[in-house]
N, CA, C and O atoms as a GROMACS GRO file, in nm:
protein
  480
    1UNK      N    1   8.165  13.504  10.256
    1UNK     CA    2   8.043  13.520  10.333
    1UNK      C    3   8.045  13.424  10.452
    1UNK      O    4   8.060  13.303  10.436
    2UNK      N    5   8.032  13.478  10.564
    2UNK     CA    6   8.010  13.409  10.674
    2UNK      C    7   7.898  13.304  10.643
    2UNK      O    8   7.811  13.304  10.555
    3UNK      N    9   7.932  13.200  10.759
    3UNK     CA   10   7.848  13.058  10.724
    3UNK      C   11   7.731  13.061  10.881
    3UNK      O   12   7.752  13.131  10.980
    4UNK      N   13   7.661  13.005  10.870
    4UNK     CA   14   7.544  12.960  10.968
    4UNK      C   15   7.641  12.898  11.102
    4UNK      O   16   7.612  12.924  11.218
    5UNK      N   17   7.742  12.824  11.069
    5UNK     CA   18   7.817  12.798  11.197
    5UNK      C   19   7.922  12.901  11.235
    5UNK      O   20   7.966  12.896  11.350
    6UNK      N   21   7.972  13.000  11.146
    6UNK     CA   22   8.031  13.119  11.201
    6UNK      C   23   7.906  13.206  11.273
    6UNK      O   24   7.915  13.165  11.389
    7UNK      N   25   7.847  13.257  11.272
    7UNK     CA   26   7.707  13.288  11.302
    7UNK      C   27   7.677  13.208  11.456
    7UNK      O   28   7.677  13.276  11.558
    8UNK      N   29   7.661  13.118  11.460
    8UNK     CA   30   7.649  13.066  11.570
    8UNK      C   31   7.746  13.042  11.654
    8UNK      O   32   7.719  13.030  11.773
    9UNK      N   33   7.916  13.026  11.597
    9UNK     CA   34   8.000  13.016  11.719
    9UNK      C   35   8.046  13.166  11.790
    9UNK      O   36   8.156  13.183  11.843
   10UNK      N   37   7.955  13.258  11.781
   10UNK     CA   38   7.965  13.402  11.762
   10UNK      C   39   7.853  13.406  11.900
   10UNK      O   40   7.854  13.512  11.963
   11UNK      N   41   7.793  13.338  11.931
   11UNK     CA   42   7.708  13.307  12.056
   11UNK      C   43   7.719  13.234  12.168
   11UNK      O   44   7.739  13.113  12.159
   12UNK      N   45   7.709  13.292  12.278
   12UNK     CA   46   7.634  13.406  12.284
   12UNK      C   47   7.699  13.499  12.340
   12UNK      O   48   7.775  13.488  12.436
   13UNK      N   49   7.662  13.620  12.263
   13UNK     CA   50   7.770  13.765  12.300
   13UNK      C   51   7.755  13.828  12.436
   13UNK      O   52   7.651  13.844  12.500
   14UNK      N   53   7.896  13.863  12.474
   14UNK     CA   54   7.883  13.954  12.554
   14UNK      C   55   7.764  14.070  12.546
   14UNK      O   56   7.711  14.119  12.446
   15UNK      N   57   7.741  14.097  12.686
   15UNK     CA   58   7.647  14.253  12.693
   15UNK      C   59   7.691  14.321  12.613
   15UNK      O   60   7.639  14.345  12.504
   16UNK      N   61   7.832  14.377  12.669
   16UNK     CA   62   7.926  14.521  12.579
   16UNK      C   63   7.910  14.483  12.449
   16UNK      O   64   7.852  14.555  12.368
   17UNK      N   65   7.953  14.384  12.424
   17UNK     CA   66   7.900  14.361  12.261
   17UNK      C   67   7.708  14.357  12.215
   17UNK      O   68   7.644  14.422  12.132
   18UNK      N   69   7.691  14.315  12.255
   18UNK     CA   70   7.531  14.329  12.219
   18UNK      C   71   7.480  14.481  12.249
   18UNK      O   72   7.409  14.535  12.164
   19UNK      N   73   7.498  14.518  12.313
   19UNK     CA   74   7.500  14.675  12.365
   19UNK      C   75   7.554  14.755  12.240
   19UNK      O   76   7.470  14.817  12.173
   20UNK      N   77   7.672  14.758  12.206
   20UNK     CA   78   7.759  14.784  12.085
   20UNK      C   79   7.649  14.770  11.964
   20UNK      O   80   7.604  14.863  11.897
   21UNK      N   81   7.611  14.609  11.949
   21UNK     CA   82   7.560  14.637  11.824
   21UNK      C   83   7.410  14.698  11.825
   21UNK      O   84   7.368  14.718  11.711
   22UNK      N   85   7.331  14.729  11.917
   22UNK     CA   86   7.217  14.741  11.957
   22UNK      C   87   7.224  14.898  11.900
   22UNK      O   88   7.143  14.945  11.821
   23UNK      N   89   7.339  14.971  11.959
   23UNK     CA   90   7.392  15.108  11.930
   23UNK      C   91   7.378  15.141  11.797
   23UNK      O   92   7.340  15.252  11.760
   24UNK      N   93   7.417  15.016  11.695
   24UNK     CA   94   7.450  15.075  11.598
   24UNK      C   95   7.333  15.025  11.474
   24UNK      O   96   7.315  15.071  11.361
   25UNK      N   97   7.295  14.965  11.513
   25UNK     CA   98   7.158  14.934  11.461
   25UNK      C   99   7.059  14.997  11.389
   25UNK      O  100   6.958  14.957  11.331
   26UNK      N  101   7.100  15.082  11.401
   26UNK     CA  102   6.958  15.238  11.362
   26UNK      C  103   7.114  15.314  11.294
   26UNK      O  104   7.116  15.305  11.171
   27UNK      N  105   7.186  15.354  11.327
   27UNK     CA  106   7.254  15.438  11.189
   27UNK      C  107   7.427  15.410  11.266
   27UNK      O  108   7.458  15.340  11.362
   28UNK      N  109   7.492  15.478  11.194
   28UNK     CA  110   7.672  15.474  11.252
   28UNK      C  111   7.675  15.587  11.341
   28UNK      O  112   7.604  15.687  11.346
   29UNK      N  113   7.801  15.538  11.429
   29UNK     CA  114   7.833  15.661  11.508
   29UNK      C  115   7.999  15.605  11.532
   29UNK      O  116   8.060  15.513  11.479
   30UNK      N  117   8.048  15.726  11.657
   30UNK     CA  118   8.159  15.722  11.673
   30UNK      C  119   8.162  15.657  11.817
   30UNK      O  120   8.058  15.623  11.874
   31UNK      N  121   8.268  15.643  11.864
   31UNK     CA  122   8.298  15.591  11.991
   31UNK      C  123   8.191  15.632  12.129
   31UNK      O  124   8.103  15.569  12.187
   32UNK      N  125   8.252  15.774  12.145
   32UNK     CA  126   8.145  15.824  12.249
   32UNK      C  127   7.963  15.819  12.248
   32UNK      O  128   7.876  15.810  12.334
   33UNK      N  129   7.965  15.830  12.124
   33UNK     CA  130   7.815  15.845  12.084
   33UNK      C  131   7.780  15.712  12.102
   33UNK      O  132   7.667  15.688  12.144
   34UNK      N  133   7.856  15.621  12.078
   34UNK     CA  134   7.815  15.450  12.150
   34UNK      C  135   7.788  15.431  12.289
   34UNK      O  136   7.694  15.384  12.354
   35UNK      N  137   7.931  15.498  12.322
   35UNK     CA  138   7.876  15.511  12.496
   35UNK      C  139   7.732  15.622  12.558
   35UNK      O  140   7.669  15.616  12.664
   36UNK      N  141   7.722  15.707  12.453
   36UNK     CA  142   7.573  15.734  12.507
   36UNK      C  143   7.465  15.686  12.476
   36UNK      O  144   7.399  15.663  12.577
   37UNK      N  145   7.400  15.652  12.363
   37UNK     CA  146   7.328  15.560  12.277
   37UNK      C  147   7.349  15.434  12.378
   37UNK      O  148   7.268  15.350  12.338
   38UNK      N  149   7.396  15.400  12.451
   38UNK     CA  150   7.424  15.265  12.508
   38UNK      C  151   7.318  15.304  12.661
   38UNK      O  152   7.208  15.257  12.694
   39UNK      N  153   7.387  15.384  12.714
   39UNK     CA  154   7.382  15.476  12.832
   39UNK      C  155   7.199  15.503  12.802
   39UNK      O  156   7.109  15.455  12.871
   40UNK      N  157   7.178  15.599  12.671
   40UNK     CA  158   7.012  15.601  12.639
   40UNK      C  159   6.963  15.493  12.648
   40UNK      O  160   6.855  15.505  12.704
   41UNK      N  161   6.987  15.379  12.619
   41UNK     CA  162   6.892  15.255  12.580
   41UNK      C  163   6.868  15.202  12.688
   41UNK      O  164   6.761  15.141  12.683
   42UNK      N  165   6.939  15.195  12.825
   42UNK     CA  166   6.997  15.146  12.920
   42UNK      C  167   6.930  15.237  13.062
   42UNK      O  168   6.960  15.195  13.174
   43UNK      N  169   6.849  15.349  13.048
   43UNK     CA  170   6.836  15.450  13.122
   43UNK      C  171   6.928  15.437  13.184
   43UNK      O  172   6.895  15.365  13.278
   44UNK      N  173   7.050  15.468  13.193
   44UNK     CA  174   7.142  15.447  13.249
   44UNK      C  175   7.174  15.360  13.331
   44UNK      O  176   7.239  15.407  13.425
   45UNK      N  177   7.151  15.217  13.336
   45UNK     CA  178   7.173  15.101  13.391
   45UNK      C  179   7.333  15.063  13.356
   45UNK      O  180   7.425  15.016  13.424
   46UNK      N  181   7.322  15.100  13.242
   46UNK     CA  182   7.462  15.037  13.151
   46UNK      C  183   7.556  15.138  13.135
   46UNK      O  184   7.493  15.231  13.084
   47UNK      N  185   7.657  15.167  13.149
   47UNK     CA  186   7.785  15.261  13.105
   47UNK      C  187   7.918  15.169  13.070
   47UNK      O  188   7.990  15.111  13.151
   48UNK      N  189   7.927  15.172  12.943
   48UNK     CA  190   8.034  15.130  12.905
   48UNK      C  191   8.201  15.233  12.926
   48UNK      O  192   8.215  15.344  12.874
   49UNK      N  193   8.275  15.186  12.985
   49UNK     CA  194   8.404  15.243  12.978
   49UNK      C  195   8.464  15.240  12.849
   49UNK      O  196   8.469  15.156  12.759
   50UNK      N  197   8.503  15.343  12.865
   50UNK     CA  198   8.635  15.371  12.713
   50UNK      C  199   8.714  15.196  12.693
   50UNK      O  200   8.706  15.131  12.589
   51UNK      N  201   8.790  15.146  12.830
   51UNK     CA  202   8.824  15.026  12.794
   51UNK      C  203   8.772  14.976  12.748
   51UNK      O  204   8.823  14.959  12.637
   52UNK      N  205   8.634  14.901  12.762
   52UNK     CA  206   8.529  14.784  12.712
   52UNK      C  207   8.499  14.839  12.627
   52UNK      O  208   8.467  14.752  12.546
   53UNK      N  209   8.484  14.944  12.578
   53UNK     CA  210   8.422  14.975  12.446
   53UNK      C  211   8.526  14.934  12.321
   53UNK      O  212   8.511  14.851  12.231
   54UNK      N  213   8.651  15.037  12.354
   54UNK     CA  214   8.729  15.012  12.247
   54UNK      C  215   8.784  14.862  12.239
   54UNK      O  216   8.800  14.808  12.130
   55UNK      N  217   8.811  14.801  12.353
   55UNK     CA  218   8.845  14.669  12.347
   55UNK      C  219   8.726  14.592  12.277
   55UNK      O  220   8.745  14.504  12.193
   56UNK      N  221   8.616  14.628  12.316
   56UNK     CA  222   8.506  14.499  12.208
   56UNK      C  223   8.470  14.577  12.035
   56UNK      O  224   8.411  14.527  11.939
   57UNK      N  225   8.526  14.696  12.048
   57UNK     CA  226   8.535  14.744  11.879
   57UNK      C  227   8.637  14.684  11.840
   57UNK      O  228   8.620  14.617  11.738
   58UNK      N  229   8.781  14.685  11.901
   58UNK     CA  230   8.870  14.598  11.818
   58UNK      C  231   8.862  14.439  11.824
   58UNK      O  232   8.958  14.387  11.767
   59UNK      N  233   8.797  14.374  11.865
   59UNK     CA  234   8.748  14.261  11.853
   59UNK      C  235   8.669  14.250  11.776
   59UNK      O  236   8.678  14.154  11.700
   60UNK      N  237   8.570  14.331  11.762
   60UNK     CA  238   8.453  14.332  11.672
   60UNK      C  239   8.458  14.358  11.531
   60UNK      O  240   8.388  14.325  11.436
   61UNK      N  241   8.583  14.444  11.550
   61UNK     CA  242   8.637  14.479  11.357
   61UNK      C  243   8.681  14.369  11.304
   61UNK      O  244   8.660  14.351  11.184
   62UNK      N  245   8.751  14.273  11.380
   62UNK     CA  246   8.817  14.173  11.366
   62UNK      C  247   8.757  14.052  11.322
   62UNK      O  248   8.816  13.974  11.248
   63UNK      N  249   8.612  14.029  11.376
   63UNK     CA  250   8.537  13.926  11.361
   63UNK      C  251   8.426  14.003  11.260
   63UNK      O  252   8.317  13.948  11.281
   64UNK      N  253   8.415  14.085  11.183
   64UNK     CA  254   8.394  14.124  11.047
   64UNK      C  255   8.294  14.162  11.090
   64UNK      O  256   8.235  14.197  10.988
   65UNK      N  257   8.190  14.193  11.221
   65UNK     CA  258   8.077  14.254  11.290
   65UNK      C  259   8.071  14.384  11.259
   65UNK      O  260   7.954  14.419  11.241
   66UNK      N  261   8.150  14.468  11.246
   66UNK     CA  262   8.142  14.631  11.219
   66UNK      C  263   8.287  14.654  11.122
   66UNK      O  264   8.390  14.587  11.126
   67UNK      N  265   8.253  14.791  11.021
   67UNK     CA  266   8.350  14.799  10.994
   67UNK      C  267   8.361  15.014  11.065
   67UNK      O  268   8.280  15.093  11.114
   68UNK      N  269   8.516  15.018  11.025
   68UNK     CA  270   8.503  15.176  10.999
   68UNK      C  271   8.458  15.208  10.863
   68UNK      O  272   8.489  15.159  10.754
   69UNK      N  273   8.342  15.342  10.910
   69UNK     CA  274   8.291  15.416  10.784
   69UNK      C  275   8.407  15.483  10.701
   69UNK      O  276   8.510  15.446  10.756
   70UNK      N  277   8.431  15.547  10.617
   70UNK     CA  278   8.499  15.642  10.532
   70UNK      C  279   8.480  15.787  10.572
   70UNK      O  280   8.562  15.865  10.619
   71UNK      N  281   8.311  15.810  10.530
   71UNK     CA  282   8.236  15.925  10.542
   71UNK      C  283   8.277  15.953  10.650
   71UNK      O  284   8.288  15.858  10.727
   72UNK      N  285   8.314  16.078  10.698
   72UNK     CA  286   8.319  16.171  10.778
   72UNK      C  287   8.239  16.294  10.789
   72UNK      O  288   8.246  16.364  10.689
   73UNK      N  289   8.155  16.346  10.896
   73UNK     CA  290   8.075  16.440  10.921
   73UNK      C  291   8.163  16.586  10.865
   73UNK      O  292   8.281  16.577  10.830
   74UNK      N  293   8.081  16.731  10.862
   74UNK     CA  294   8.189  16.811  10.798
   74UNK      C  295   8.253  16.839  10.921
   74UNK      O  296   8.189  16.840  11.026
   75UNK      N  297   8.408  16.867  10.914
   75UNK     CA  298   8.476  16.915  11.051
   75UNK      C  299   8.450  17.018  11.142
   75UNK      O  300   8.495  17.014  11.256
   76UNK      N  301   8.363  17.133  11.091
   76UNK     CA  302   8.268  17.219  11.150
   76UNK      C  303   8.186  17.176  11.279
   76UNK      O  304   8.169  17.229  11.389
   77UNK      N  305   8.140  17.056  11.218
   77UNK     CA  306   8.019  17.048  11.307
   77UNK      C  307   8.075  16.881  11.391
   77UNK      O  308   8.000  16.813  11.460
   78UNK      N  309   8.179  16.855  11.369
   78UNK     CA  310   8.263  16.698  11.414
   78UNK      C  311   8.402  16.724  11.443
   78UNK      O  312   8.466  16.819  11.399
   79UNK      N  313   8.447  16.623  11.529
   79UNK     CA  314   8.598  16.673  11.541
   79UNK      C  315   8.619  16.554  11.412
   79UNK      O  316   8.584  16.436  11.415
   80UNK      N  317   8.663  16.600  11.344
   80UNK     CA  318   8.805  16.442  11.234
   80UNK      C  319   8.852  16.382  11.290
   80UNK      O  320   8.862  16.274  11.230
   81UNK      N  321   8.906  16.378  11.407
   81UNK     CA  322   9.002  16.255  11.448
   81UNK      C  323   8.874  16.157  11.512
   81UNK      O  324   8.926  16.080  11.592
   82UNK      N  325   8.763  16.138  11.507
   82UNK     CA  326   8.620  16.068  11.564
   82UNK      C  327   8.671  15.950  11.445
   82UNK      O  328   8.733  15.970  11.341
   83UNK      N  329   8.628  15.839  11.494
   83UNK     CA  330   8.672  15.711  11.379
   83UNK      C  331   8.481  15.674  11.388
   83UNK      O  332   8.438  15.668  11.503
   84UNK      N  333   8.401  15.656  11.300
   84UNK     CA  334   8.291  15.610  11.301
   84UNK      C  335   8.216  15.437  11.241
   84UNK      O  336   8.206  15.392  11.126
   85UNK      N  337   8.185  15.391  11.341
   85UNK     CA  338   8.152  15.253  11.306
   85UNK      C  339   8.015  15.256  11.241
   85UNK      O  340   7.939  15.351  11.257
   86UNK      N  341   7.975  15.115  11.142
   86UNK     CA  342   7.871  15.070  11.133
   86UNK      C  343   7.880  14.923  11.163
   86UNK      O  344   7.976  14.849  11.182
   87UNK      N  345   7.727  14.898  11.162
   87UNK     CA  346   7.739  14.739  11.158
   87UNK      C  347   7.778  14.697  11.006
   87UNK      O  348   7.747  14.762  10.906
   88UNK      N  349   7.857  14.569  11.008
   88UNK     CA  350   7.845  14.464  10.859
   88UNK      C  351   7.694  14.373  10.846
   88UNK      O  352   7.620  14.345  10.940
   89UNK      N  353   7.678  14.345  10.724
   89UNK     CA  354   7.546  14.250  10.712
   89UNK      C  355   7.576  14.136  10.820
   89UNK      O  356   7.476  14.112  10.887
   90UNK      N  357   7.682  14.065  10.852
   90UNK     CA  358   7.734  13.933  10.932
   90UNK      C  359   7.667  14.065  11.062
   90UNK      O  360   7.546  14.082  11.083
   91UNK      N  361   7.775  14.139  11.128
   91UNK     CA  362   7.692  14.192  11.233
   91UNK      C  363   7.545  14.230  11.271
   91UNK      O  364   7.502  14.239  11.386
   92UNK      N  365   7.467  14.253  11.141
   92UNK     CA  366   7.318  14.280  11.195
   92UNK      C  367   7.274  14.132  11.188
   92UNK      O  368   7.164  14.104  11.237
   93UNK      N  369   7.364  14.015  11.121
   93UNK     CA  370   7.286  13.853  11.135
   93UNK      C  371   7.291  13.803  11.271
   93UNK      O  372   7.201  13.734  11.320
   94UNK      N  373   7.442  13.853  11.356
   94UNK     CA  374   7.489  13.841  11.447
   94UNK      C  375   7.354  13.908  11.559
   94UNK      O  376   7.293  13.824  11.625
   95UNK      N  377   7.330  14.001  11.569
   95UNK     CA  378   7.300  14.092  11.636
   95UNK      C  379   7.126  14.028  11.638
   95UNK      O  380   7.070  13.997  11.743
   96UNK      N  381   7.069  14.018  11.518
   96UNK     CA  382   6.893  13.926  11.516
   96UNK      C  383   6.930  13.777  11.582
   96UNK      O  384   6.835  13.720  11.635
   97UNK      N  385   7.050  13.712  11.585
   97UNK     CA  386   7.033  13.555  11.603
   97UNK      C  387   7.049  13.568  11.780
   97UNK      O  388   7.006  13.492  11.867
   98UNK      N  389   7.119  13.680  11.792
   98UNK     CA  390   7.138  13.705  11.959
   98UNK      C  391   6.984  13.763  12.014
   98UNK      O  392   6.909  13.706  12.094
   99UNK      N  393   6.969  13.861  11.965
   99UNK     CA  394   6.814  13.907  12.035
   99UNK      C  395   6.703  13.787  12.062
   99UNK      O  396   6.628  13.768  12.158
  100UNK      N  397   6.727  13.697  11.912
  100UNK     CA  398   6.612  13.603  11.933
  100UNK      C  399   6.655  13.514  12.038
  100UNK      O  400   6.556  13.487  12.106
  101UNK      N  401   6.770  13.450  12.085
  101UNK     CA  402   6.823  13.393  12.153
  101UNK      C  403   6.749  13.445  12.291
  101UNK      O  404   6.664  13.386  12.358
  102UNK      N  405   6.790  13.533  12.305
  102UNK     CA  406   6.772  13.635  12.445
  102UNK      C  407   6.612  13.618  12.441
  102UNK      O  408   6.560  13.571  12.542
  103UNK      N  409   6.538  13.650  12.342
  103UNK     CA  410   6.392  13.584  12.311
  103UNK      C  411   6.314  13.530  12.384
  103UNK      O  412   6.219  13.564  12.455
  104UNK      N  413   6.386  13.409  12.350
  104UNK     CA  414   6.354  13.230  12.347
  104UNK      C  415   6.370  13.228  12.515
  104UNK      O  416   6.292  13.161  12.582
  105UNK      N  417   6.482  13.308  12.580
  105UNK     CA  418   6.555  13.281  12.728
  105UNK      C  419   6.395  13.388  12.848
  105UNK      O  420   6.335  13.384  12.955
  106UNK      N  421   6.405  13.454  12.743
  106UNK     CA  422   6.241  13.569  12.833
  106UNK      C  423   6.111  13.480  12.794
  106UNK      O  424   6.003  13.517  12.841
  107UNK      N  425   6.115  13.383  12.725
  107UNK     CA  426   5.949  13.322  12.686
  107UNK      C  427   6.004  13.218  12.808
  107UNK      O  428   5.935  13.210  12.909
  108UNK      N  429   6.119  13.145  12.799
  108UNK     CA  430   6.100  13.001  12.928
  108UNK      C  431   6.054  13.118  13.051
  108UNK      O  432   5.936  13.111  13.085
  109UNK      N  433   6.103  13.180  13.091
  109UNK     CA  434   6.149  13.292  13.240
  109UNK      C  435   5.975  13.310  13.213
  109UNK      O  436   5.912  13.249  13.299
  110UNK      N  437   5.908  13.364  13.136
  110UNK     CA  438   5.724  13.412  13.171
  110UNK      C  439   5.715  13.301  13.199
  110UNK      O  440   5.695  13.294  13.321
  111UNK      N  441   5.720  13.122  13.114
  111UNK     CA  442   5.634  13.006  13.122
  111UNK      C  443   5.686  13.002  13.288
  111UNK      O  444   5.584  13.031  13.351
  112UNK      N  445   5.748  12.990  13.344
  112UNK     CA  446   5.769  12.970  13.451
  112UNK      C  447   5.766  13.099  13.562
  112UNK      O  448   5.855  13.107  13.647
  113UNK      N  449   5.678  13.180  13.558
  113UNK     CA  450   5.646  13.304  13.621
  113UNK      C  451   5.736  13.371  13.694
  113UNK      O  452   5.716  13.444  13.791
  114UNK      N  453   5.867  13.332  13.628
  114UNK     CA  454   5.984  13.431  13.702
  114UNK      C  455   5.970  13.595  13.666
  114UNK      O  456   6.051  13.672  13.718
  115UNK      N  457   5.876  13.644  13.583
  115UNK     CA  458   5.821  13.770  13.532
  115UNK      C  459   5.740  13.848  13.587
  115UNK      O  460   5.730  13.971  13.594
  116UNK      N  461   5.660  13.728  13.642
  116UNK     CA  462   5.542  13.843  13.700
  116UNK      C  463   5.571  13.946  13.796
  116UNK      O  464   5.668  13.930  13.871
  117UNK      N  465   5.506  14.040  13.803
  117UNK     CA  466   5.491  14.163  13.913
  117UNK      C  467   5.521  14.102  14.001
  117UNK      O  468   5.489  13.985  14.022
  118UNK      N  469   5.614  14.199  14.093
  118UNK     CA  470   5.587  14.202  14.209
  118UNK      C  471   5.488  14.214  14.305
  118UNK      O  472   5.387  14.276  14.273
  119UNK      N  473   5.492  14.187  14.369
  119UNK     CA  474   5.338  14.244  14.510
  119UNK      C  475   5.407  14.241  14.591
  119UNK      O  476   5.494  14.157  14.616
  120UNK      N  477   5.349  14.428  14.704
  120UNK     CA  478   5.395  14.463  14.812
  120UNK      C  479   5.291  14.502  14.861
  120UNK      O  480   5.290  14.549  14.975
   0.00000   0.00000   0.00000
């Protein structure tokens, strides 16, 4: 089991990675479906490339954040060769200690009215 200082030297994540796990948060998917789910969350602000994606999944398998599922959709309605991720429990600890982080960084930014509306 990951420790409180693995957990924290895990901070603070890249976008593509936080993006990644943000994706997967709500259920598993496959590669592309990350890049849209990413793309949705993002109104399209964000587009991850095939590089950055697969490069921060194989990093990410690595640091025990996601694993590959087993389950496969039926081939009817999925292609099989789709590899499908979820998050690990360490990745959704990963993924709450970053949001709150990001948090903590939007409460200083209001105290200091870098938030407010614009006026034109």
């Amino acid at each position: 089991m990951a420790t409180k200082d693995d957990l924290e030297a895990m901070l603070p994540l890249t976008p593509a990675v936080f993006h990644i796990l943000l994706a997967l948060a709500d259920q598993e998917r496959h590669g592309y479906g990350i890049m849209q789910e990413v793309e949705r969350q993002t109104d399209g602000a964000v587009r991850l490339g095939p590089g950055t994606l697969y490069g921060s999944i194989k990093r990410m398998l690595k640091a025990n954040l996601l694993i590959e599922t087993e389950a496969r959709p039926d081939p009817e309605h999925d292609d099989e060769r789709r590899r499908y991720y979820q998050l690990t429990n360490f990745g959704q600890r990963v993924a709450r200690a970053e949001a709150a982080r990001l948090a903590h960084l939007v409460r200083q930014a209001q105290a200091k009215q870098l938030l407010t509306a614009e006026r034109g």
